[in-house]
Short mmCIF file of C-alpha atoms and ligand atoms in Angstrom, two decimals:
data_model
loop_
_atom_site.label_atom_id
_atom_site.label_comp_id
_atom_site.label_asym_id
_atom_site.label_seq_id
_atom_site.Cartn_x
_atom_site.Cartn_y
_atom_site.Cartn_z
CA MET O 23 115.79 70.08 111.14
CA THR O 24 114.94 68.79 107.69
CA ASP O 25 117.14 69.90 104.81
CA ARG O 26 115.12 69.29 101.66
CA VAL O 27 116.27 70.22 98.22
CA SER O 28 112.97 69.88 96.39
CA GLY O 29 110.02 72.25 96.60
CA PRO O 30 106.45 71.57 97.73
CA THR O 31 104.84 68.32 96.56
CA GLU O 32 101.61 68.38 94.52
CA ASP O 33 99.82 67.16 97.68
CA GLU O 34 101.20 70.10 99.66
CA TRP O 35 100.13 72.61 96.99
CA ALA O 36 96.67 71.00 96.86
CA ALA O 37 96.34 71.03 100.66
CA ALA O 38 97.26 74.73 100.81
CA VAL O 39 94.80 75.69 98.07
CA ALA O 40 92.05 73.62 99.72
CA ALA O 41 92.74 75.20 103.13
CA ILE O 42 92.52 78.71 101.70
CA GLU O 43 89.37 77.95 99.70
CA ALA O 44 87.79 76.32 102.78
CA VAL O 45 87.81 79.57 104.78
CA PRO O 46 84.10 80.49 105.07
CA ALA O 47 82.68 83.81 103.90
CA GLY O 48 83.65 86.44 106.47
CA GLY O 49 86.33 84.13 107.90
CA ARG O 50 89.55 85.55 109.31
CA VAL O 51 92.84 84.99 107.51
CA LEU O 52 95.95 86.17 109.35
CA LEU O 53 99.19 86.77 107.45
CA LEU O 54 102.50 86.97 109.32
CA CYS O 55 106.13 87.55 108.38
CA HIS O 56 109.42 87.57 110.29
CA VAL O 57 110.59 90.15 112.80
CA ASN O 58 112.38 93.17 111.26
CA PRO O 59 110.77 92.47 107.90
CA ASP O 60 112.89 92.77 104.78
CA GLY O 61 111.60 93.26 101.24
CA ASP O 62 110.97 89.54 100.75
CA ALA O 63 109.09 89.04 104.04
CA LEU O 64 106.89 92.11 103.65
CA GLY O 65 106.49 91.92 99.86
CA SER O 66 105.53 88.23 99.95
CA MET O 67 103.04 88.79 102.76
CA LEU O 68 101.38 91.89 101.30
CA GLY O 69 101.44 90.59 97.72
CA PHE O 70 99.64 87.48 98.87
CA GLY O 71 97.30 89.58 101.04
CA LEU O 72 96.27 91.65 98.03
CA GLY O 73 95.73 88.46 96.04
CA LEU O 74 93.47 87.12 98.77
CA CYS O 75 91.52 90.39 98.76
CA ARG O 76 91.02 90.04 95.00
CA LEU O 77 89.40 86.63 95.66
CA GLY O 78 87.04 88.39 98.09
CA GLY O 79 84.85 87.13 100.88
CA ARG O 80 87.41 86.87 103.69
CA GLN O 81 88.75 89.28 106.27
CA VAL O 82 92.51 89.72 106.03
CA GLN O 83 95.05 90.98 108.57
CA ALA O 84 98.83 91.24 108.08
CA ALA O 85 101.36 91.72 110.88
CA TYR O 86 104.95 91.23 112.02
CA PRO O 87 106.25 90.84 115.58
CA GLY O 88 107.61 93.90 117.34
CA GLY O 89 105.58 96.24 115.21
CA GLN O 90 108.40 98.78 114.90
CA GLN O 91 108.18 101.36 112.17
CA LEU O 92 109.18 100.00 108.79
CA PRO O 93 112.28 101.42 107.10
CA PRO O 94 111.36 104.19 104.61
CA ALA O 95 112.40 101.87 101.75
CA LEU O 96 109.38 99.69 102.58
CA HIS O 97 106.89 102.48 103.34
CA GLY O 98 103.81 102.70 101.22
CA MET O 99 104.07 99.26 99.67
CA PRO O 100 100.76 98.28 98.04
CA GLY O 101 98.70 96.31 100.56
CA ALA O 102 100.16 98.24 103.52
CA HIS O 103 96.57 99.04 104.57
CA LEU O 104 96.27 95.37 105.63
CA LEU O 105 98.93 95.85 108.33
CA VAL O 106 97.88 95.93 111.98
CA ALA O 107 99.96 96.37 115.15
CA PRO O 108 100.82 93.18 117.08
CA HIS O 109 98.31 93.99 119.87
CA GLU O 110 95.50 94.22 117.30
CA VAL O 111 96.17 90.80 115.79
CA TRP O 112 93.21 88.43 116.10
CA SER O 113 93.76 85.83 118.79
CA ASP O 114 91.57 83.26 117.00
CA PRO O 115 92.00 83.44 113.21
CA ASP O 116 90.54 80.67 111.03
CA LEU O 117 93.69 80.37 108.95
CA VAL O 118 97.24 81.62 109.43
CA LEU O 119 99.90 81.89 106.73
CA CYS O 120 103.47 82.95 107.49
CA PHE O 121 105.98 84.19 104.94
CA ASP O 122 109.80 84.00 104.85
CA VAL O 123 109.86 82.55 108.37
CA ALA O 124 112.37 79.70 108.86
CA SER O 125 111.47 78.91 112.47
CA ALA O 126 108.73 79.84 114.94
CA SER O 127 111.16 81.96 116.99
CA ARG O 128 111.28 84.44 114.10
CA LEU O 129 107.58 85.16 114.81
CA GLY O 130 108.37 86.43 118.32
CA THR O 131 105.24 87.12 120.36
CA LEU O 132 103.01 86.16 117.42
CA ALA O 133 104.32 82.57 117.26
CA ASP O 134 101.34 81.32 119.28
CA ARG O 135 99.00 82.19 116.37
CA MET O 136 100.43 79.20 114.51
CA SER O 137 98.15 77.05 116.68
CA ALA O 138 95.13 78.24 114.62
CA PRO O 139 92.94 75.42 113.19
CA THR O 140 94.96 75.61 109.97
CA SER O 141 98.42 77.08 109.35
CA ILE O 142 100.50 77.31 106.19
CA VAL O 143 104.25 77.99 106.18
CA VAL O 144 105.35 79.70 102.93
CA ASP O 145 109.14 79.91 102.79
CA HIS O 146 112.41 79.23 100.97
CA HIS O 147 114.94 78.61 103.77
CA ALA O 148 116.68 75.22 103.61
CA SER O 149 116.89 75.47 107.40
CA ASN O 150 113.07 75.68 107.73
CA THR O 151 112.01 73.70 110.81
CA ARG O 152 108.54 72.87 109.42
CA PHE O 153 106.68 74.28 112.41
CA GLY O 154 103.22 74.63 110.79
CA GLY O 155 100.41 72.43 109.55
CA ILE O 156 100.94 72.68 105.78
CA HIS O 157 104.36 73.52 104.32
CA LEU O 158 105.09 75.28 101.04
CA VAL O 159 108.84 75.42 101.46
CA ASP O 160 111.11 75.58 98.42
CA PRO O 161 114.83 75.90 99.21
CA GLY O 162 115.43 76.20 95.46
CA ALA O 163 113.35 79.39 95.28
CA ALA O 164 115.30 82.65 95.09
CA ALA O 165 112.73 84.37 97.33
CA THR O 166 109.61 83.47 99.27
CA SER O 167 107.76 85.55 96.67
CA VAL O 168 108.52 82.86 94.09
CA VAL O 169 106.48 80.42 96.17
CA VAL O 170 103.77 83.06 96.62
CA GLN O 171 103.58 83.55 92.84
CA GLY O 172 103.08 79.78 92.49
CA LEU O 173 100.32 79.82 95.10
CA LEU O 174 98.50 82.79 93.56
CA ASP O 175 98.64 81.05 90.16
CA ARG O 176 97.09 77.92 91.67
CA LEU O 177 94.37 80.02 93.33
CA GLY O 178 93.58 81.58 89.96
CA VAL O 179 94.46 85.13 91.08
CA PRO O 180 95.68 87.19 88.11
CA LEU O 181 98.71 89.43 88.73
CA ASP O 182 97.99 93.13 88.75
CA VAL O 183 100.43 96.01 89.12
CA GLN O 184 99.95 96.28 92.90
CA ILE O 185 100.46 92.60 93.63
CA ALA O 186 103.37 92.63 91.18
CA GLU O 187 105.08 95.58 92.87
CA CYS O 188 105.08 93.68 96.20
CA LEU O 189 106.42 90.49 94.61
CA TYR O 190 109.01 92.40 92.55
CA ILE O 191 110.37 94.17 95.65
CA ALA O 192 110.64 90.74 97.31
CA LEU O 193 112.44 89.23 94.31
CA VAL O 194 114.96 92.06 93.82
CA THR O 195 115.68 92.12 97.56
CA ASP O 196 116.54 88.44 97.89
CA THR O 197 118.39 88.12 94.58
CA GLY O 198 120.44 91.27 95.27
CA SER O 199 118.97 92.80 92.12
CA PHE O 200 119.45 89.57 90.15
CA ARG O 201 123.13 89.19 91.11
CA PHE O 202 123.05 86.25 93.52
CA GLU O 203 123.49 82.57 92.62
CA MET O 204 119.76 81.71 92.79
CA THR O 205 119.16 84.02 89.80
CA THR O 206 118.01 81.36 87.33
CA PRO O 207 116.29 81.74 83.96
CA ALA O 208 113.04 80.97 85.78
CA VAL O 209 113.64 83.95 88.10
CA HIS O 210 113.97 86.26 85.09
CA GLU O 211 110.79 84.76 83.63
CA LEU O 212 108.93 85.52 86.86
CA ALA O 213 110.40 89.03 86.85
CA ALA O 214 109.26 89.49 83.26
CA ARG O 215 105.69 88.59 84.24
CA LEU O 216 105.84 91.11 87.10
CA LEU O 217 107.30 93.90 84.96
CA ALA O 218 104.71 93.25 82.25
CA THR O 219 102.01 94.48 84.66
CA GLY O 220 103.59 97.95 84.63
CA VAL O 221 105.87 97.85 87.67
CA ALA O 222 108.51 100.64 87.56
CA PRO O 223 111.88 98.96 88.28
CA ALA O 224 114.08 102.07 88.36
CA GLN O 225 111.81 103.81 90.83
CA ILE O 226 111.75 100.71 93.05
CA ALA O 227 115.54 100.27 92.90
CA ARG O 228 116.15 103.89 93.89
CA ARG O 229 113.68 103.71 96.77
CA VAL O 230 114.68 100.28 98.07
CA PHE O 231 118.47 100.26 97.55
CA ASP O 232 119.77 103.68 96.57
CA SER O 233 118.32 106.03 99.16
CA ARG O 234 120.16 106.89 102.37
CA PRO O 235 120.18 109.91 104.70
CA PHE O 236 123.44 111.91 104.57
CA GLY O 237 124.05 111.06 108.23
CA ALA O 238 124.01 107.38 107.29
CA VAL O 239 126.55 107.98 104.52
CA ARG O 240 128.91 109.48 107.14
CA LEU O 241 128.06 106.73 109.66
CA PHE O 242 129.01 104.10 107.06
CA GLY O 243 132.33 105.91 106.62
CA ALA O 244 133.11 105.62 110.32
CA VAL O 245 132.01 102.01 110.61
CA LEU O 246 133.82 100.87 107.43
CA GLN O 247 136.97 102.65 108.62
CA ARG O 248 137.18 100.25 111.56
CA SER O 249 136.75 97.07 109.50
CA VAL O 250 139.18 94.25 110.32
CA LEU O 251 140.58 91.80 107.73
CA GLU O 252 141.73 88.39 108.99
CA PRO O 253 143.21 86.58 105.96
CA THR O 254 143.97 83.36 107.87
CA ALA O 255 140.50 82.96 109.39
CA ALA O 256 137.89 80.56 108.00
CA GLY O 257 140.54 77.99 107.18
CA GLY O 258 142.54 80.54 105.16
CA ARG O 259 139.56 81.76 103.13
CA GLY O 260 139.59 85.03 105.04
CA LEU O 261 137.17 86.92 107.25
CA VAL O 262 136.33 90.63 107.19
CA TRP O 263 134.23 92.16 109.92
CA THR O 264 133.11 95.36 111.53
CA TYR O 265 130.58 96.54 114.09
CA ALA O 266 128.18 99.44 114.60
CA THR O 267 127.14 100.53 118.08
CA LEU O 268 124.11 102.30 119.48
CA ALA O 269 126.50 105.20 120.18
CA ASP O 270 127.35 105.35 116.45
CA LEU O 271 123.65 105.65 115.67
CA GLU O 272 123.34 108.44 118.19
CA THR O 273 126.41 110.30 116.95
CA TYR O 274 125.06 110.42 113.42
CA ASP O 275 121.40 110.70 114.51
CA GLN O 276 120.38 107.56 112.61
CA GLN O 277 117.79 104.80 113.02
CA PRO O 278 118.90 101.13 113.25
CA TYR O 279 117.40 100.23 109.85
CA VAL O 280 120.12 102.17 108.01
CA LEU O 281 122.62 99.50 109.15
CA GLU O 282 120.92 96.76 107.10
CA ALA O 283 122.77 97.87 103.96
CA LEU O 284 126.17 97.95 105.69
CA ILE O 285 126.99 94.32 104.96
CA ASP O 286 126.90 95.06 101.21
CA SER O 287 129.80 97.50 101.58
CA VAL O 288 131.82 95.00 103.65
CA ARG O 289 131.20 91.81 101.67
CA CYS O 290 132.85 93.23 98.53
CA THR O 291 136.29 92.76 100.17
CA VAL O 292 138.12 90.48 97.72
CA GLU O 293 140.60 89.21 100.32
CA ALA O 294 137.87 87.52 102.38
CA ASP O 295 135.33 84.83 101.56
CA VAL O 296 133.34 85.50 104.73
CA SER O 297 132.07 88.89 105.84
CA CYS O 298 130.32 89.82 109.02
CA VAL O 299 128.65 92.90 110.52
CA LEU O 300 127.64 93.22 114.18
CA LYS O 301 124.80 95.66 114.77
CA GLN O 302 124.30 96.53 118.43
CA VAL O 303 120.68 96.31 119.54
CA ALA O 304 121.26 96.50 123.33
CA GLU O 305 124.21 96.74 125.75
CA ALA O 306 125.37 93.15 125.14
CA THR O 307 123.16 92.10 122.21
CA TRP O 308 124.06 92.20 118.53
CA ALA O 309 122.16 91.44 115.34
CA VAL O 310 124.78 89.61 113.31
CA SER O 311 124.78 89.45 109.49
CA MET O 312 127.08 87.02 107.70
CA ARG O 313 127.80 86.51 104.02
CA SER O 314 129.99 84.08 102.05
CA LYS O 315 131.20 84.20 98.46
CA GLY O 316 130.81 80.42 98.20
CA GLY O 317 133.64 78.81 100.14
CA VAL O 318 131.80 78.58 103.45
CA ASP O 319 128.25 77.62 104.46
CA VAL O 320 127.49 80.53 106.80
CA SER O 321 124.02 79.16 107.63
CA ARG O 322 125.81 76.30 109.41
CA VAL O 323 127.69 78.86 111.52
CA ALA O 324 124.49 80.86 112.16
CA VAL O 325 122.49 77.77 113.15
CA ALA O 326 125.30 76.65 115.49
CA LEU O 327 125.09 80.07 117.17
CA GLY O 328 121.29 80.03 117.48
CA GLY O 329 120.23 81.70 114.22
CA GLY O 330 119.57 80.61 110.66
CA GLY O 331 119.50 81.65 107.03
CA HIS O 332 120.88 80.49 103.71
CA ARG O 333 124.22 78.96 102.68
CA LEU O 334 125.63 82.31 101.54
CA ALA O 335 123.59 84.74 103.70
CA ALA O 336 122.75 84.07 107.32
CA GLY O 337 122.44 85.69 110.71
CA PHE O 338 121.97 85.23 114.43
CA THR O 339 121.65 87.19 117.68
CA GLY O 340 125.05 87.52 119.35
CA VAL O 341 125.30 87.97 123.11
CA GLY O 342 128.27 89.50 124.94
CA ALA O 343 130.94 92.01 123.99
CA ALA O 344 131.71 92.42 120.26
CA PRO O 345 135.12 90.64 120.47
CA ASP O 346 133.44 87.64 122.13
CA VAL O 347 130.81 87.39 119.39
CA ILE O 348 133.55 87.59 116.73
CA GLN O 349 135.55 84.94 118.58
CA ALA O 350 132.52 82.61 118.58
CA ILE O 351 132.18 83.10 114.81
CA ARG O 352 135.92 82.57 114.26
CA ALA O 353 135.77 79.33 116.26
CA GLU O 354 132.80 78.03 114.23
CA LEU O 355 134.53 78.97 110.97
CA ASP O 356 137.72 77.05 111.80
P1 LIG F 422 120.42 89.54 107.19
O1 LIG F 422 121.88 89.46 107.40
O2 LIG F 422 119.70 90.15 108.35
O3 LIG F 422 120.08 90.16 105.88
O4 LIG F 422 119.89 88.04 107.15
C1 LIG F 422 120.39 87.11 106.23
C2 LIG F 422 119.63 85.82 106.37
O5 LIG F 422 119.83 85.28 107.66
C3 LIG F 422 118.13 85.95 106.19
O6 LIG F 422 117.72 84.93 105.32
C4 LIG F 422 117.53 85.74 107.55
O7 LIG F 422 116.39 84.94 107.45
C5 LIG F 422 118.60 85.00 108.32
N1 LIG F 422 118.70 85.54 109.69
C6 LIG F 422 119.18 86.73 110.06
N2 LIG F 422 119.12 86.90 111.39
C7 LIG F 422 118.58 85.77 111.90
C8 LIG F 422 118.25 85.31 113.23
N3 LIG F 422 118.47 86.06 114.32
N4 LIG F 422 117.70 84.08 113.35
C9 LIG F 422 117.47 83.32 112.27
N5 LIG F 422 117.76 83.68 111.00
C10 LIG F 422 118.31 84.89 110.80
MN1 LIG F 423 113.79 87.62 105.01
MN1 LIG F 424 113.64 85.48 101.82
#
């Protein structure tokens, strides 16, 4: 693994632009993003896809592994018409770009498409394993969409309101609505450019962050009620954790996506630097979300347990009973 602090070099930018411009008329460009797409993965991919369509001349497909239904918050994003199901994805594209993907495993069954004649990895994870041909990876970028905006600028694609809506959703998702530490003056300048196209921020915020079925409100109540605070864990910095089971989802008649927002209600615990939510995906399999307020590098813990992410927001797939997964995290934290 290569931890790099600087963004793409001028050579890397030039190679990416040349590779995109080299796709012949009618050529096939495949866009991919990570499994269970979030706003940054999907927004970066579709925003770039729309930009590519504006350039014209190429065929464009967009896809993510698994192909499950998107959460309602991400329904109807501009560019959604580019999405195809995994089984419809071309087996022999001319060019592949992947967005917000730190390692090939996050592409699931679509990872083999990275063996296309040319592949470009567009990402902002410090833990990126550089698994493609050309790499536009900027660990200093608040979202993958920041890198996409740089690429569209270099391709001479002007922002319009549809491209901007995709990139804005990506940016607000990964900056936690401009609250997280990567929220630099440059991020606000990018946001200003996006808003200037006519994007409606209040409407997006309500749809993406502030909409939840009533059953999910009650489910959160039950799951938060069983949270555990361990003040001495993480070398005395404190750990707070909870878990949500498939049975919980059934009881409240909810879909798994509603659990993605749960970590935000747990991580506000002032007594703990580290927060953790286990979301059951099968009998002994858990999607684990971890957050830190700054005292702990949770990406180190996630990588050690087979996952990845950022210093203050990371995750992995936990195997076993919930107490065993928590014990593995506790051990890595100490
Ligand atoms: P989440 O808690 O799902 O919002 O994810 C937080 C961060 O951790 C994101 O940047 C993800 O890319 C990363 N992440 C989450 N789950 C995994 C996983 N199973 N493998 C690798 N990275 C992950
Ligand atoms: Mn992501
Ligand atoms: Mn991201």
